[in-house]
Tab-separated table of C-alpha atoms in Angstrom:
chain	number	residue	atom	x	y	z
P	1	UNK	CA	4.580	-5.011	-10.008
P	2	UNK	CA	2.700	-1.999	-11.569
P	3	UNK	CA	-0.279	-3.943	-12.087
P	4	UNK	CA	-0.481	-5.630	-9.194
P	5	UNK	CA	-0.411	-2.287	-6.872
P	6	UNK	CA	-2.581	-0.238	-9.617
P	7	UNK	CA	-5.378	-2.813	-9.507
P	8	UNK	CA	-5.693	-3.041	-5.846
P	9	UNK	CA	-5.530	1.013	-5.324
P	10	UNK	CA	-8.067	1.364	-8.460
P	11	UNK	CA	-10.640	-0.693	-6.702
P	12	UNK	CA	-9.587	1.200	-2.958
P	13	UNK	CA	-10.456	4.309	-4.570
P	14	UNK	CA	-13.975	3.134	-5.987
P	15	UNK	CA	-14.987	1.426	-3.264
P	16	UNK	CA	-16.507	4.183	-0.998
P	17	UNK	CA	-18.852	4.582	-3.995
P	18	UNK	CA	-19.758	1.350	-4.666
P	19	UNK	CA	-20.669	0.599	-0.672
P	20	UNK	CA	-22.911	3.719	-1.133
P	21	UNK	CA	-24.322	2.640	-3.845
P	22	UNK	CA	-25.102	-0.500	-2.549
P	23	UNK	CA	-26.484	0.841	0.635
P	24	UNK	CA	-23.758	-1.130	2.402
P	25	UNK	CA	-22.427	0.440	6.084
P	26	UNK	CA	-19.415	2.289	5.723
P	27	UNK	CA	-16.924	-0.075	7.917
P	28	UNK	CA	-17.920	-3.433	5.884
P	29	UNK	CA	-16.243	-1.537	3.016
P	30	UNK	CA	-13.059	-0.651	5.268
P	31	UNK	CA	-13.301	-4.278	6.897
P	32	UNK	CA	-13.083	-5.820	3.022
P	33	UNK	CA	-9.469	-4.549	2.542
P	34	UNK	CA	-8.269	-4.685	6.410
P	35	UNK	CA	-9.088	-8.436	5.656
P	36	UNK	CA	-7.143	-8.773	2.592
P	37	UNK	CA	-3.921	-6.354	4.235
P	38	UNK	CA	-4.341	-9.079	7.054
P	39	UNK	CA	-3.337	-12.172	4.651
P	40	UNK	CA	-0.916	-10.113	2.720
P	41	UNK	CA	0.876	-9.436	6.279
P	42	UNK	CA	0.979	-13.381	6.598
P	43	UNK	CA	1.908	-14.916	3.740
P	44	UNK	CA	3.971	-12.138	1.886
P	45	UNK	CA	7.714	-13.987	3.895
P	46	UNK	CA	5.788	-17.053	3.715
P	47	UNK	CA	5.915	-16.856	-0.438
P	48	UNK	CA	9.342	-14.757	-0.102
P	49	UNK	CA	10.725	-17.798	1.543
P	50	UNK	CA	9.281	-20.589	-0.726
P	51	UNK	CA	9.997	-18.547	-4.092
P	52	UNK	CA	14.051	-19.337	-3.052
P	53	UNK	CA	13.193	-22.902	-3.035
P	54	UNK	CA	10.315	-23.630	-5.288
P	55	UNK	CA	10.948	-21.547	-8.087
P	56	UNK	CA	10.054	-17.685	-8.655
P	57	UNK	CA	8.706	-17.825	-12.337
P	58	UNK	CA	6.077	-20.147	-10.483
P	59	UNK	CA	5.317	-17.733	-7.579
P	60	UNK	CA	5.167	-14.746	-9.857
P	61	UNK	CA	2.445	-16.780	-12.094
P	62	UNK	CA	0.709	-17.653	-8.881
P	63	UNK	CA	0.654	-14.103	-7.663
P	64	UNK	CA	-0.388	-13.004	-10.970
P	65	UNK	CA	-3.198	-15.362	-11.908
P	66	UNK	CA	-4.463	-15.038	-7.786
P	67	UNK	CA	-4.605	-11.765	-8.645
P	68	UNK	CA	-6.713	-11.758	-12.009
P	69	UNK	CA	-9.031	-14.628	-10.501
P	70	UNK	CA	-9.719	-12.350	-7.251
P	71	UNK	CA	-10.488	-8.732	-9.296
P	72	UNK	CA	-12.304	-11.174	-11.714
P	73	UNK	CA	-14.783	-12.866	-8.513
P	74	UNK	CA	-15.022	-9.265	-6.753
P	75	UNK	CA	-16.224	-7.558	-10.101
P	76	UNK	CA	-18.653	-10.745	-10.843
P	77	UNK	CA	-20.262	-9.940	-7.187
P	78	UNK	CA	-20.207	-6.244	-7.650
P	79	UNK	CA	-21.997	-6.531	-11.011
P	80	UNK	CA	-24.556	-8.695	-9.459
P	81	UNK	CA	-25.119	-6.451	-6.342
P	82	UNK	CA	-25.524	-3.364	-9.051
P	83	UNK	CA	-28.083	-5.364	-10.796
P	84	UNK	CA	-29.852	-6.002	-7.709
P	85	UNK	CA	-29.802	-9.605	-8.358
P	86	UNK	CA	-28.294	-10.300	-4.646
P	87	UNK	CA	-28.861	-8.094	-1.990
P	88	UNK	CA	-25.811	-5.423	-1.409
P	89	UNK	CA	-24.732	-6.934	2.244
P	90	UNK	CA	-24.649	-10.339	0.285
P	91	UNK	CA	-22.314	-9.069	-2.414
P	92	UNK	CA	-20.213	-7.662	-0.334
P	93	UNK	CA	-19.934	-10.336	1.673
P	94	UNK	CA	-18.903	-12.516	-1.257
P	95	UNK	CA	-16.895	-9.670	-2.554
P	96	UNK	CA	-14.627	-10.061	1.060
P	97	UNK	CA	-14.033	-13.932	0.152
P	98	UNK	CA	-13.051	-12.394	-3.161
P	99	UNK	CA	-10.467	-9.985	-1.604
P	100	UNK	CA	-9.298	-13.452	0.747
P	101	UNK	CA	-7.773	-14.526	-2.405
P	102	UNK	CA	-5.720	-11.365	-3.652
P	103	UNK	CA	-3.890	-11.238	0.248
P	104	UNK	CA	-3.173	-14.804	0.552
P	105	UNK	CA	-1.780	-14.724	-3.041
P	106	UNK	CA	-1.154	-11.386	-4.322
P	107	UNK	CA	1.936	-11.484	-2.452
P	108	UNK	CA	3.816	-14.218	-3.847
P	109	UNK	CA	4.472	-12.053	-7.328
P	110	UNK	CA	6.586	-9.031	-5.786
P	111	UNK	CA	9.572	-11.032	-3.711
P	112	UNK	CA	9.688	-13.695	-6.610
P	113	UNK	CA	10.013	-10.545	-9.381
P	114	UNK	CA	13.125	-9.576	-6.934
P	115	UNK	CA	14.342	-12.521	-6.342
P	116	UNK	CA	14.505	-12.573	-10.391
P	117	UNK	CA	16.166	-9.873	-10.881
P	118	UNK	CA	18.548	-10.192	-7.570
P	119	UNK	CA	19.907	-13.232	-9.834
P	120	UNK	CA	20.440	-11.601	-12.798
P	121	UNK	CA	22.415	-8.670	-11.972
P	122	UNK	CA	25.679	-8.039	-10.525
P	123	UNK	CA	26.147	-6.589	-6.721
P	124	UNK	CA	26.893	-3.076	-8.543
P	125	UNK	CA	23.702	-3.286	-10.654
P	126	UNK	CA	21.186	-4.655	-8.300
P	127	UNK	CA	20.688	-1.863	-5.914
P	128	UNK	CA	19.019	0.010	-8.689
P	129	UNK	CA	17.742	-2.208	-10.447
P	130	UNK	CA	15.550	-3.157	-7.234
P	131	UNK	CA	14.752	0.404	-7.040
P	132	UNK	CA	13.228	0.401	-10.518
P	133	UNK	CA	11.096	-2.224	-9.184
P	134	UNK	CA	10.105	-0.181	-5.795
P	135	UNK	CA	9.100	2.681	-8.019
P	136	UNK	CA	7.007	0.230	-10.126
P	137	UNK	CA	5.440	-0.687	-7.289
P	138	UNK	CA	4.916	2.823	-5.729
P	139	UNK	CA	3.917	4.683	-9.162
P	140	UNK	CA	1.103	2.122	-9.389
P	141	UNK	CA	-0.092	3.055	-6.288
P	142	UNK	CA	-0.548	6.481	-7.873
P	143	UNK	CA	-1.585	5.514	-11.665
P	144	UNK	CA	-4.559	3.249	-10.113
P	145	UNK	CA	-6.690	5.941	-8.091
P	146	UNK	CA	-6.190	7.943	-10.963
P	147	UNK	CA	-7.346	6.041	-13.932
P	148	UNK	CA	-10.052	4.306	-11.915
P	149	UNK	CA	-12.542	6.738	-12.670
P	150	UNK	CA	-12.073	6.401	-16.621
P	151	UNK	CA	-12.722	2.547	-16.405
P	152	UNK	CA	-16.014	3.167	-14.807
P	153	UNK	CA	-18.202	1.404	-17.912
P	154	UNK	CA	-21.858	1.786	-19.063
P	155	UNK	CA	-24.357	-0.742	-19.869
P	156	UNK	CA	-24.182	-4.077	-21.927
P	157	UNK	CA	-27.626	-5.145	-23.003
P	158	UNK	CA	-29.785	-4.756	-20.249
P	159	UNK	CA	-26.688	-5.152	-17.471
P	160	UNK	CA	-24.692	-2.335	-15.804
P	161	UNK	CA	-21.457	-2.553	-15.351
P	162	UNK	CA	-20.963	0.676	-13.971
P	163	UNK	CA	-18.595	0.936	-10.444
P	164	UNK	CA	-17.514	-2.982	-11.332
P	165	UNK	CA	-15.871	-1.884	-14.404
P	166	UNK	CA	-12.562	-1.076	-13.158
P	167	UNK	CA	-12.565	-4.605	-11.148
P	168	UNK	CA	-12.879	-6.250	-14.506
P	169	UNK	CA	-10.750	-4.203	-16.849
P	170	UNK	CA	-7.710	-4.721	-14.420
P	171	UNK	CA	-8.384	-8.599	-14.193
P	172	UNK	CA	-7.896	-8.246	-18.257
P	173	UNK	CA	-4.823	-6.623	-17.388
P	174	UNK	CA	-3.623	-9.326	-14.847
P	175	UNK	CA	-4.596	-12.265	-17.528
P	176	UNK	CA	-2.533	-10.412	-19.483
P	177	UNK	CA	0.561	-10.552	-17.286
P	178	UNK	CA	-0.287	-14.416	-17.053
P	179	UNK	CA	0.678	-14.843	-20.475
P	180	UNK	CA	3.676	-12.414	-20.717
P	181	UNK	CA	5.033	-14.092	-17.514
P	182	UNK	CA	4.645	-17.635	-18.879
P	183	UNK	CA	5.916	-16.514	-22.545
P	184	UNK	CA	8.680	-13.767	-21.767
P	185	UNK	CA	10.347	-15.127	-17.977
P	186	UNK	CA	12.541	-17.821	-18.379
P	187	UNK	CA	12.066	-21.246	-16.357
P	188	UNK	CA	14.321	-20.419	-13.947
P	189	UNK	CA	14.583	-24.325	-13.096
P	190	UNK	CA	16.973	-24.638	-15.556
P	191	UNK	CA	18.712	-21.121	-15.556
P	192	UNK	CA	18.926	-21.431	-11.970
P	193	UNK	CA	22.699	-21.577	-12.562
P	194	UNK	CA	22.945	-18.361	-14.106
P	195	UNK	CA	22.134	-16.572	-11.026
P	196	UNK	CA	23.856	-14.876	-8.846
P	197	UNK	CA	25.072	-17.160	-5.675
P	198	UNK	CA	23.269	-15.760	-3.006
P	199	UNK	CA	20.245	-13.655	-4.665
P	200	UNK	CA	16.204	-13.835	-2.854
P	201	UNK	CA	13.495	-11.847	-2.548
P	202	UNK	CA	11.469	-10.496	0.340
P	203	UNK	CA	8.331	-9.412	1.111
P	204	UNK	CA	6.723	-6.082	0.207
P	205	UNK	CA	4.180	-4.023	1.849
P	206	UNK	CA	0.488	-3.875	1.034
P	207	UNK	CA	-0.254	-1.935	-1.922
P	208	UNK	CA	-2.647	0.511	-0.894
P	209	UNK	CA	-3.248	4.198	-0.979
P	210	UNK	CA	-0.454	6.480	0.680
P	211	UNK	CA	1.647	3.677	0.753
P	212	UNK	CA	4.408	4.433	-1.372
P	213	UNK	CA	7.679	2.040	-0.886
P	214	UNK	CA	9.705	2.689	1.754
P	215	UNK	CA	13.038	1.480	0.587
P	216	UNK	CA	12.707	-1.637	3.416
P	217	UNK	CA	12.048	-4.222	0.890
P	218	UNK	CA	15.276	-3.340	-1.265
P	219	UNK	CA	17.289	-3.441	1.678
P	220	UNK	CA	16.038	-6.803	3.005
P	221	UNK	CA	16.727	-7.884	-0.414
P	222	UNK	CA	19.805	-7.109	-1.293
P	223	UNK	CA	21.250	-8.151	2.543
P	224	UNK	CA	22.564	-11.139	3.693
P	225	UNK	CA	21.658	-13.428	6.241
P	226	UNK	CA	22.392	-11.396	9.408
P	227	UNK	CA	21.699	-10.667	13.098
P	228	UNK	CA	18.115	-10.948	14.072
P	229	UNK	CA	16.521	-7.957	15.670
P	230	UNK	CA	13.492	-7.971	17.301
P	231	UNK	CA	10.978	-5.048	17.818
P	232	UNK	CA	11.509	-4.030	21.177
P	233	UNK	CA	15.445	-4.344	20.561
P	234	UNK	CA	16.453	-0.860	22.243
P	235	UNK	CA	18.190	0.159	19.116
P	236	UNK	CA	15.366	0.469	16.872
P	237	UNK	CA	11.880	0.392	19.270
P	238	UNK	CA	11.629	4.080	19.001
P	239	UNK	CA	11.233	4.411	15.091
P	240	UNK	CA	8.869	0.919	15.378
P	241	UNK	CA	6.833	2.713	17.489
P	242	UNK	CA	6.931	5.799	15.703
P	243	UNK	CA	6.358	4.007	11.773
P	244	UNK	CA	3.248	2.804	14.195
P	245	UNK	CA	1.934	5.320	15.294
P	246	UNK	CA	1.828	7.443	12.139
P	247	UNK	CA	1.562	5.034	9.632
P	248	UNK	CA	-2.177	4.035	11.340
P	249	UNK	CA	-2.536	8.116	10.866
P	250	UNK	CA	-1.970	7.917	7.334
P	251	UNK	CA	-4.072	5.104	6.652
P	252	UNK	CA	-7.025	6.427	8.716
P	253	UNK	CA	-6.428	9.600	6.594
P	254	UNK	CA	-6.347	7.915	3.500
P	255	UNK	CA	-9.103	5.112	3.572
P	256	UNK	CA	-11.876	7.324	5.055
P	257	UNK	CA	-11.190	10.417	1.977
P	258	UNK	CA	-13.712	8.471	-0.613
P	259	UNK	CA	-16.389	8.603	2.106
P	260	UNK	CA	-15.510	12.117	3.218
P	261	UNK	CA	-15.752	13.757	-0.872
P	262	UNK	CA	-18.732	11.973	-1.297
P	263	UNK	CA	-20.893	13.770	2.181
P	264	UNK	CA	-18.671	17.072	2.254
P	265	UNK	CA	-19.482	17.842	-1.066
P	266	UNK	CA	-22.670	15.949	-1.151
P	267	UNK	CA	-22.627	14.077	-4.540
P	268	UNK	CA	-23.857	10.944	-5.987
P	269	UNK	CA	-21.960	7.882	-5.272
P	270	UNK	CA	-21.107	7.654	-9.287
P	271	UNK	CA	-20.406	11.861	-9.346
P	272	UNK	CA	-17.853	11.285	-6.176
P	273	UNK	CA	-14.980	9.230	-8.447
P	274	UNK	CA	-13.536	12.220	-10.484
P	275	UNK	CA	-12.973	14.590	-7.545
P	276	UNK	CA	-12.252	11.357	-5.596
P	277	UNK	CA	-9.295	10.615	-7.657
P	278	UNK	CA	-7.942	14.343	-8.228
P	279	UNK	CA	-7.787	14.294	-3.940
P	280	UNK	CA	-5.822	11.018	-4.538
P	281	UNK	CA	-3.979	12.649	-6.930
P	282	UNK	CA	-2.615	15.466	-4.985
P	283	UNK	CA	-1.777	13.712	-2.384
P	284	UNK	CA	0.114	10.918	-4.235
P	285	UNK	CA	2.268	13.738	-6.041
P	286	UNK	CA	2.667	15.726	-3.087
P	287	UNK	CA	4.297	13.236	-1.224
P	288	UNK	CA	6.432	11.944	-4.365
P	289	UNK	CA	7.598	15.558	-4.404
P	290	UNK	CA	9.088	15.289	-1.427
P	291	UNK	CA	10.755	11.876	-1.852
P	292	UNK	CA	12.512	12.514	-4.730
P	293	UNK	CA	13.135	16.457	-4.516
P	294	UNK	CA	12.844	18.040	-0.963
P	295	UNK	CA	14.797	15.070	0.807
P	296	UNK	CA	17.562	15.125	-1.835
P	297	UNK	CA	17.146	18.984	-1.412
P	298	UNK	CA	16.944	19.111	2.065
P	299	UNK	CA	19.521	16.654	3.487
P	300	UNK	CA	18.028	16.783	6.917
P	301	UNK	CA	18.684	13.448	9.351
P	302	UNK	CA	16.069	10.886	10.015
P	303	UNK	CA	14.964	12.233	13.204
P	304	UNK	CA	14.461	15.870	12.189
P	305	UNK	CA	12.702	14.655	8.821
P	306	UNK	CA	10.416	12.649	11.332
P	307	UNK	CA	9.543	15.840	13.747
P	308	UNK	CA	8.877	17.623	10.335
P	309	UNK	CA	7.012	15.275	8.573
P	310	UNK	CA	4.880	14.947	11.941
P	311	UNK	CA	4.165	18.449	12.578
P	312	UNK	CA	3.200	19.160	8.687
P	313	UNK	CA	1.003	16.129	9.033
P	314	UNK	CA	-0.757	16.713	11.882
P	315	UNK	CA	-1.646	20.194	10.729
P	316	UNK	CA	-2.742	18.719	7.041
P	317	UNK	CA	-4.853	16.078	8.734
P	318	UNK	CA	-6.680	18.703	11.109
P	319	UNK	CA	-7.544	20.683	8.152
P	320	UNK	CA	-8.795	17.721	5.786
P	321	UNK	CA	-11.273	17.145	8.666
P	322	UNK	CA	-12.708	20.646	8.663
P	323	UNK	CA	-12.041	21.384	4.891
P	324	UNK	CA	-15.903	22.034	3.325
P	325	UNK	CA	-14.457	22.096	-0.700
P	326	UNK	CA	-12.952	20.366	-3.223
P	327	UNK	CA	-10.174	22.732	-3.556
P	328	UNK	CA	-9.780	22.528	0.591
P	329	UNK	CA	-10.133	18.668	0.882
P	330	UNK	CA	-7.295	18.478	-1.983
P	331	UNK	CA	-4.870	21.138	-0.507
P	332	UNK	CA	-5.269	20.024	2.934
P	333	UNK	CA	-4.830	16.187	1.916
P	334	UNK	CA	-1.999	17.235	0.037
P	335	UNK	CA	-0.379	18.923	2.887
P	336	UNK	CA	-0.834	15.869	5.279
P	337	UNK	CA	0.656	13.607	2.687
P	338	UNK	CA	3.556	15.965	2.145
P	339	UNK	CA	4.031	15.474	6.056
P	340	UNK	CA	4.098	11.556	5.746
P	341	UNK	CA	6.223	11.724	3.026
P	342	UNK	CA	8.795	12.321	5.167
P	343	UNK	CA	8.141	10.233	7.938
P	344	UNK	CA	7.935	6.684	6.281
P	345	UNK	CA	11.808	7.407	4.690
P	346	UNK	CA	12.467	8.731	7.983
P	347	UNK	CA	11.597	5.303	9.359
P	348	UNK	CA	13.380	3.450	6.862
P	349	UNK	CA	16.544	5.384	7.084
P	350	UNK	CA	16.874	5.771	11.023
P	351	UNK	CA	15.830	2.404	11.780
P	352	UNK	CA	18.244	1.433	9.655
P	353	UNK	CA	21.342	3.414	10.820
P	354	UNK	CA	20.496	2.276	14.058
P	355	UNK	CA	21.935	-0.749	13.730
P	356	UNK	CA	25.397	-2.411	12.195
P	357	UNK	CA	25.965	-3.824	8.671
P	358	UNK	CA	25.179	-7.164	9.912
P	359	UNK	CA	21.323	-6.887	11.266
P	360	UNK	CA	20.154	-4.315	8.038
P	361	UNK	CA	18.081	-7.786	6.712
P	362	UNK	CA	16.798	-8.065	10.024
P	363	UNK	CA	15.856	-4.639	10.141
P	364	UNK	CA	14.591	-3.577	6.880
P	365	UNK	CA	12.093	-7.118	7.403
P	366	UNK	CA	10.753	-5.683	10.682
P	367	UNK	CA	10.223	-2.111	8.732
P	368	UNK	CA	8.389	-3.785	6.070
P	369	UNK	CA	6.325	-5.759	8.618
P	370	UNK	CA	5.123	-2.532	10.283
P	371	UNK	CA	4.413	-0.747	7.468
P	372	UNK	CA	1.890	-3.845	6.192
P	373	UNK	CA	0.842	-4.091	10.044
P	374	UNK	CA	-0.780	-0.173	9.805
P	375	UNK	CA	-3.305	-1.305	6.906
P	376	UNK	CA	-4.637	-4.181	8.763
P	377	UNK	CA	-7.035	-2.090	11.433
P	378	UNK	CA	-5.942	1.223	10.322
P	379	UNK	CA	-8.898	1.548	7.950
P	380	UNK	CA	-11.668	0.139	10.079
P	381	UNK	CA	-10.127	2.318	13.019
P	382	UNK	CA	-10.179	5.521	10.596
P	383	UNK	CA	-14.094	4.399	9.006
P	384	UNK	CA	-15.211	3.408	12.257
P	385	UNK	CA	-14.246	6.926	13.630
P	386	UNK	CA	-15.400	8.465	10.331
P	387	UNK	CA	-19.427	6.770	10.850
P	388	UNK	CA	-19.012	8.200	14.549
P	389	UNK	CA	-18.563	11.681	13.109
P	390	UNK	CA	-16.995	12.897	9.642
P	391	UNK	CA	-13.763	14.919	11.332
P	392	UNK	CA	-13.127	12.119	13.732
P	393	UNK	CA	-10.620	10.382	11.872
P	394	UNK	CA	-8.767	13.147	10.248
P	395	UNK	CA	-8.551	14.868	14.181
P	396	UNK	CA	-7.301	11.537	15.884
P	397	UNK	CA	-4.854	11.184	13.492
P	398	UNK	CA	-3.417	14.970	13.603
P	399	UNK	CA	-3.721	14.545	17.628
P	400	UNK	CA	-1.776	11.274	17.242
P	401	UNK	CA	1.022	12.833	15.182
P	402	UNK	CA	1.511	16.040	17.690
P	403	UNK	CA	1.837	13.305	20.873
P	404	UNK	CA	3.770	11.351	18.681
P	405	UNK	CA	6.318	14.137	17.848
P	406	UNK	CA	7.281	14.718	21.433
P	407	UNK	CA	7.184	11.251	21.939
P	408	UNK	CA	10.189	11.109	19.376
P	409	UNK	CA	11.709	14.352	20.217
P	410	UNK	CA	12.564	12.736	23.757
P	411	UNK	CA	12.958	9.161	22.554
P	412	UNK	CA	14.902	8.556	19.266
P	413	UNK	CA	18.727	9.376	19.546
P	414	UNK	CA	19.810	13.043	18.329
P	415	UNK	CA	22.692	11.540	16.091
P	416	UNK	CA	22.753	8.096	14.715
P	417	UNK	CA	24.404	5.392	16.627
């Protein structure tokens, strides 16, 4: 799970610099992983479905190897763009069919890992032990922006690897999860009698940058079959509009930052990854902080952590847009993340509790769908804004959250139904 989300945030992060490099426009690069977010959307309940019937050991080695074969096809591409032996729109274009294969099979690994350990754990145990999963899954969202600009490589001969390196390096890592899958996981053909009666999977959200788990995942895991719910149910349309709305702010904010280092602070495509990643970096920890300390801390409902977590992030976006330094980009990106940190548990949790015992499945599925749905346009939306004019994004999104906050100050219920 930690490889999976670390490789795809590794090569988010290094992207802006690579399309720069390449002389490639600015929403091609956003369109590559609103492509791949697309197929993820679609066939992450397709494989959470089929991994109860065909086998999860199978699904996670599909997931696995699509994952090493796509990193290894968009690095091969990459490296040949670099070396000018095909023209940079051409590479990129084969670098999108590269990124087909990650979202149409990427997501067959994470419900088939749950579905895994749903089977081999009792009802008191697997709660948490999903959890440990989720935060698998969210830390490598974090450890892959971060390390990216150490796997940047040098020359071999007379090719450069260069930006393609960490494409490469974290294929290596997902051949190496091929084999430990295939030697450590049981066949669970034949242990499928060990499992718990019951036990499945379900799909996860795309991996991406700001995206930390939501919680949605464990819930629709660990439910039972229940009530459906559908989006506009009266119940829970509020916080569906409202995980919308602000999770296509986050993403716009998030997916445009690589572009925005690299003009504000006017470096070289190759210069842009270290302060690239320390921006990542602050805002991945910032908004950890505030999962697992001021939330705990704090107690507040879901509705007042959402009219928080809106206000702080419409004032963090605004700045990021204006912010002329390193030390401003960081702070301010670190103050907007701090804001969304508490409005994607606030969408988990009040979507949740606004509903009985017997639709949380139905619930937590729809949660999880909307969270994938904002990284599908959100970055073209956010580039496209950001080629229009470098503050666009960031001030659409902060204008977004404040309409958005009164919005859900008059909309979503003042105590939980």
């Amino acid at each position: 799970m930690l490889t999976i989300a670390a490789g795809n945030t590794a090569l988010q992060s290094v992207l802006p610099a690579i399309g720069r490099s390449l002389h490639v426009r600015d929403n091609a690069v956003a369109a590559a992983f609103s492509v791949s977010a697309l197929l993820w959307v679609i066939a992450a309940p397709f494989w959470a479905n089929r991994s109860d019937r065909q086998g999860r050991r199978a699904m996670i080695l599909l997931g696995v190897g699509g994952f090493a074969v796509s990193l290894t096809l968009c690095g091969t591409f990459l490296l040949a763009g670099i070396n000018g032996w095909i023209g940079g729109t051409a590479a990129f274009l084969l670098f999108i069919l590269g990124r087909l294969i990650y979202g149409s099979l990427g997501s067959a690994a994470p419900p088939a890992v749950q579905a895994i350990v749903a089977g081999r754990t009792t009802n008191e145990e697997r709660t948490k032990a999903l959890t440990l999963l989720g935060s698998a899954f969210g830390l490598g969202t974090i450890l892959g922006p971060a390390i990216a600009p150490y796997l940047v490589l040098g020359s071999i001969g007379a090719v450069t690897i260069g930006l393609s390196g960490p494409a490469f390096l974290f294929a290596v890592f997902g051949a190496a999860m091929v084999v430990a899958v295939r030697q450590i996981l049981p066949d669970d053909r034949t242990e499928a009698l060990l499992e718990t009666p019951g036990s499945h999977g379900a799909a996860n959200a795309y991996p991406s940058i700001g995206g930390q788990s939501s919680g949605a995942s464990i819930t629709a895991a660990t439910a039972p079959t229940s009530e459906k719910v559908g989006f506009l149910d009266p119940r829970v349309r509020g916080w569906m509009i409202a995980g919308l709305v602000f999770g296509h702010a986050q993403v716009m904010s998030g997916q445009a930052i690589g572009f925005l280092v690299i003009d504000r602070l006017h470096l070289a495509p190759a210069d842009a990854l270290p302060p690239t990643g320390i921006v990542l970096m602050m805002g991945a920890g910032a908004s950890l902080l505030v999962q697992w300390g001021l939330i705990p801390l704090l107690d507040l409902t879901p509705r007042r952590m959402m009219l928080a977590g809106l206000v702080v992030g419409a004032a963090g976006c605004a700045l990021t847009g204006i912010a002329t330094s390193l030390y401003g980009i960081a702070t301010a990106y670190a103050l907007a993340s701090i804001g969304f940190g508490f409005t994607r548990p606030a969408f988990t949790a009040g979507s949740s509790l606004a509903v009985g015992p017997d639709a949380q499945g139905s619930v937590a599925g729809k949660v999880t769908s909307v969270n994938g749905a904002s990284f599908v346009l959100g970055p073209s939306i956010g580039v496209g804004l950001y080629e229009a004019q470098h503050s666009l994004p960031y001030l659409t999104a902060g204008a977004a959250c404040v309409v958005l906050a009164v919005y859900c100050a008059l909309a979503l219920p003042k105590k939980p139904r």
